C-alpha cells in the first residue's frame, strides 16, 4: 500500500511539473506571437510610408484586439475609409 502511495505521489509531482512547464511555454509562445504581429504591422506602415503610397503618411493604431494601419496624419474611426 505504501508503494502505491509513493508511486502516486511521484506521478502527481511529475504531472504538476509538466503542466507548469507546458503553461510557461504556451505563455512564451503567445507573447512572441503577439509581438511578431505588432512588429509586422509597424513594418507594413513604415513600408507604405517609405514607398509614398497615395503620397501620405501611414501609422498604426493599437486597439484591444487588433492593429489598424491608417493613412494620414491621425486616425479616423470611420471604418469606411479603411480596407
GROMACS .gro file of N, CA and C in nm, residues 44 48 53-54 58 66-71 78-83:
model
   51
   44UNK      N    1   0.482   4.717  -4.192
   44UNK     CA    2   0.396   4.742  -4.306
   44UNK      C    3   0.365   4.891  -4.318
   48UNK      N    4   0.477   5.132  -4.630
   48UNK     CA    5   0.382   5.213  -4.706
   48UNK      C    6   0.420   5.360  -4.702
   53UNK      N    7   0.293   5.564  -5.071
   53UNK     CA    8   0.164   5.522  -5.125
   53UNK      C    9   0.061   5.631  -5.099
   54UNK      N   10  -0.007   5.673  -5.205
   54UNK     CA   11  -0.108   5.780  -5.201
   54UNK      C   12  -0.050   5.912  -5.150
   58UNK      N   13   0.155   5.717  -4.304
   58UNK     CA   14   0.083   5.599  -4.256
   58UNK      C   15   0.121   5.575  -4.110
   66UNK      N   16  -0.679   4.430  -3.194
   66UNK     CA   17  -0.626   4.437  -3.330
   66UNK      C   18  -0.537   4.558  -3.348
   67UNK      N   19  -0.466   4.559  -3.461
   67UNK     CA   20  -0.382   4.670  -3.501
   67UNK      C   21  -0.437   4.724  -3.632
   68UNK      N   22  -0.462   4.855  -3.638
   68UNK     CA   23  -0.518   4.917  -3.757
   68UNK      C   24  -0.411   5.004  -3.821
   69UNK      N   25  -0.380   4.977  -3.948
   69UNK     CA   26  -0.287   5.060  -4.023
   69UNK      C   27  -0.370   5.166  -4.093
   70UNK      N   28  -0.341   5.293  -4.064
   70UNK     CA   29  -0.420   5.401  -4.121
   70UNK      C   30  -0.333   5.491  -4.208
   71UNK      N   31  -0.401   5.570  -4.288
   71UNK     CA   32  -0.335   5.662  -4.379
   71UNK      C   33  -0.371   5.804  -4.339
   78UNK      N   34  -1.381   5.625  -3.868
   78UNK     CA   35  -1.478   5.588  -3.972
   78UNK      C   36  -1.429   5.464  -4.044
   79UNK      N   37  -1.496   5.350  -4.027
   79UNK     CA   38  -1.447   5.225  -4.087
   79UNK      C   39  -1.455   5.222  -4.240
   80UNK      N   40  -1.531   5.313  -4.302
   80UNK     CA   41  -1.543   5.313  -4.447
   80UNK      C   42  -1.416   5.363  -4.516
   81UNK      N   43  -1.332   5.433  -4.442
   81UNK     CA   44  -1.212   5.489  -4.503
   81UNK      C   45  -1.095   5.391  -4.503
   82UNK      N   46  -1.113   5.269  -4.450
   82UNK     CA   47  -1.006   5.171  -4.444
   82UNK      C   48  -1.048   5.043  -4.513
   83UNK      N   49  -0.952   4.971  -4.561
   83UNK     CA   50  -0.978   4.841  -4.623
   83UNK      C   51  -0.969   4.731  -4.520
   0.00000   0.00000   0.00000
